[in-house]
Amino acid sequence: EEGEGGKVPPAKFNAQDASEWLSARYSSVMEEYDKQKQSGKKGDIQHFSDLNAERSAWTGGAKPIIPPKDDFLHQLQVSMTLYQQRKDDPK
């Protein structure tokens, strides 16, 4: 069936198919991983922690989001002071 303007409407998302595909994919990857683990060979499958060990947000390797000199409270106070000055100054 064609929709308006001769375009074919997109297929609806089928959650059952997606669930089955994900389950099958997970099973096949885990089987491959177990085989590789039992053989003792390093292959294509690696541990996620090995791939991103140097850039983890939960370890000491992460860069701070806010510079150490200006913490959030200080930045907020400076911003509020500037806002109040601008608000109180007649134009």
Short mmCIF file of C-alpha atoms in Angstrom, two decimals:
data_model
loop_
_atom_site.label_atom_id
_atom_site.label_comp_id
_atom_site.label_asym_id
_atom_site.label_seq_id
_atom_site.Cartn_x
_atom_site.Cartn_y
_atom_site.Cartn_z
CA GLU A 1 0.00 0.00 0.00
CA GLU A 2 1.18 3.47 -0.78
CA GLY A 3 0.54 6.43 1.48
CA GLU A 4 -0.04 10.06 0.54
CA GLY A 5 2.06 11.36 -2.32
CA GLY A 6 2.98 7.87 -3.53
CA LYS A 7 5.37 7.22 -0.62
CA VAL A 8 5.45 3.88 1.14
CA PRO A 9 4.74 4.32 4.87
CA PRO A 10 7.56 3.18 7.16
CA ALA A 11 7.26 -0.27 8.71
CA LYS A 12 6.07 -0.34 12.31
CA PHE A 13 8.56 -1.28 15.00
CA ASN A 14 8.13 -4.87 16.04
CA ALA A 15 9.24 -5.28 19.66
CA GLN A 16 8.95 -9.07 19.52
CA ASP A 17 11.34 -9.30 16.56
CA ALA A 18 13.77 -6.89 18.22
CA SER A 19 13.70 -8.86 21.45
CA GLU A 20 14.31 -12.15 19.66
CA TRP A 21 17.17 -10.68 17.61
CA LEU A 22 18.83 -9.18 20.71
CA SER A 23 18.48 -12.43 22.62
CA ALA A 24 19.96 -14.47 19.76
CA ARG A 25 22.81 -11.97 19.29
CA TYR A 26 23.63 -11.99 23.00
CA SER A 27 23.64 -15.80 23.06
CA SER A 28 25.94 -16.07 20.03
CA VAL A 29 28.39 -13.47 21.39
CA MET A 30 28.50 -15.13 24.81
CA GLU A 31 29.09 -18.56 23.22
CA GLU A 32 31.94 -17.14 21.14
CA TYR A 33 33.38 -15.43 24.21
CA ASP A 34 33.22 -18.62 26.28
CA LYS A 35 34.93 -20.62 23.51
CA GLN A 36 37.67 -18.02 23.24
CA LYS A 37 38.08 -17.91 27.02
CA GLN A 38 38.40 -21.71 27.23
CA SER A 39 40.95 -21.85 24.42
CA GLY A 40 43.12 -19.24 26.14
CA LYS A 41 43.70 -17.32 22.91
CA LYS A 42 43.28 -13.57 22.57
CA GLY A 43 40.95 -12.99 19.64
CA ASP A 44 38.58 -10.29 18.52
CA ILE A 45 36.63 -10.19 21.78
CA GLN A 46 38.13 -7.99 24.48
CA HIS A 47 36.98 -6.84 27.86
CA PHE A 48 35.38 -3.40 27.76
CA SER A 49 37.56 -2.28 30.67
CA ASP A 50 40.66 -3.11 28.59
CA LEU A 51 39.47 -0.87 25.78
CA ASN A 52 38.73 2.21 27.89
CA ALA A 53 41.02 1.83 30.90
CA GLU A 54 42.68 5.23 30.51
CA ARG A 55 39.49 7.27 29.96
CA SER A 56 37.09 6.01 32.60
CA ALA A 57 34.93 8.64 34.27
CA TRP A 58 35.04 6.69 37.54
CA THR A 59 38.79 6.50 37.98
CA GLY A 60 41.59 8.99 38.52
CA GLY A 61 42.24 9.33 34.79
CA ALA A 62 39.18 11.51 34.25
CA LYS A 63 39.63 15.24 33.82
CA PRO A 64 37.63 17.44 36.19
CA ILE A 65 34.64 19.14 34.62
CA ILE A 66 34.96 22.32 36.68
CA PRO A 67 38.41 23.89 37.02
CA PRO A 68 39.76 23.34 40.55
CA LYS A 69 40.17 27.09 41.22
CA ASP A 70 36.54 27.97 40.53
CA ASP A 71 34.07 25.66 42.18
CA PHE A 72 30.38 25.77 41.35
CA LEU A 73 29.36 27.83 44.39
CA HIS A 74 31.97 30.49 43.57
CA GLN A 75 30.84 30.67 39.94
CA LEU A 76 27.23 30.96 41.05
CA GLN A 77 27.99 33.77 43.49
CA VAL A 78 29.92 35.73 40.85
CA SER A 79 27.11 35.27 38.33
CA MET A 80 24.43 36.33 40.81
CA THR A 81 26.43 39.44 41.78
CA LEU A 82 26.76 40.45 38.15
CA TYR A 83 23.06 39.74 37.58
CA GLN A 84 22.03 41.85 40.57
CA GLN A 85 24.28 44.74 39.46
CA ARG A 86 22.81 44.67 35.98
CA LYS A 87 19.28 44.48 37.39
CA ASP A 88 19.82 47.39 39.82
CA ASP A 89 21.51 49.73 37.27
CA PRO A 90 18.99 52.01 35.51
CA LYS A 91 19.49 52.14 31.78
#
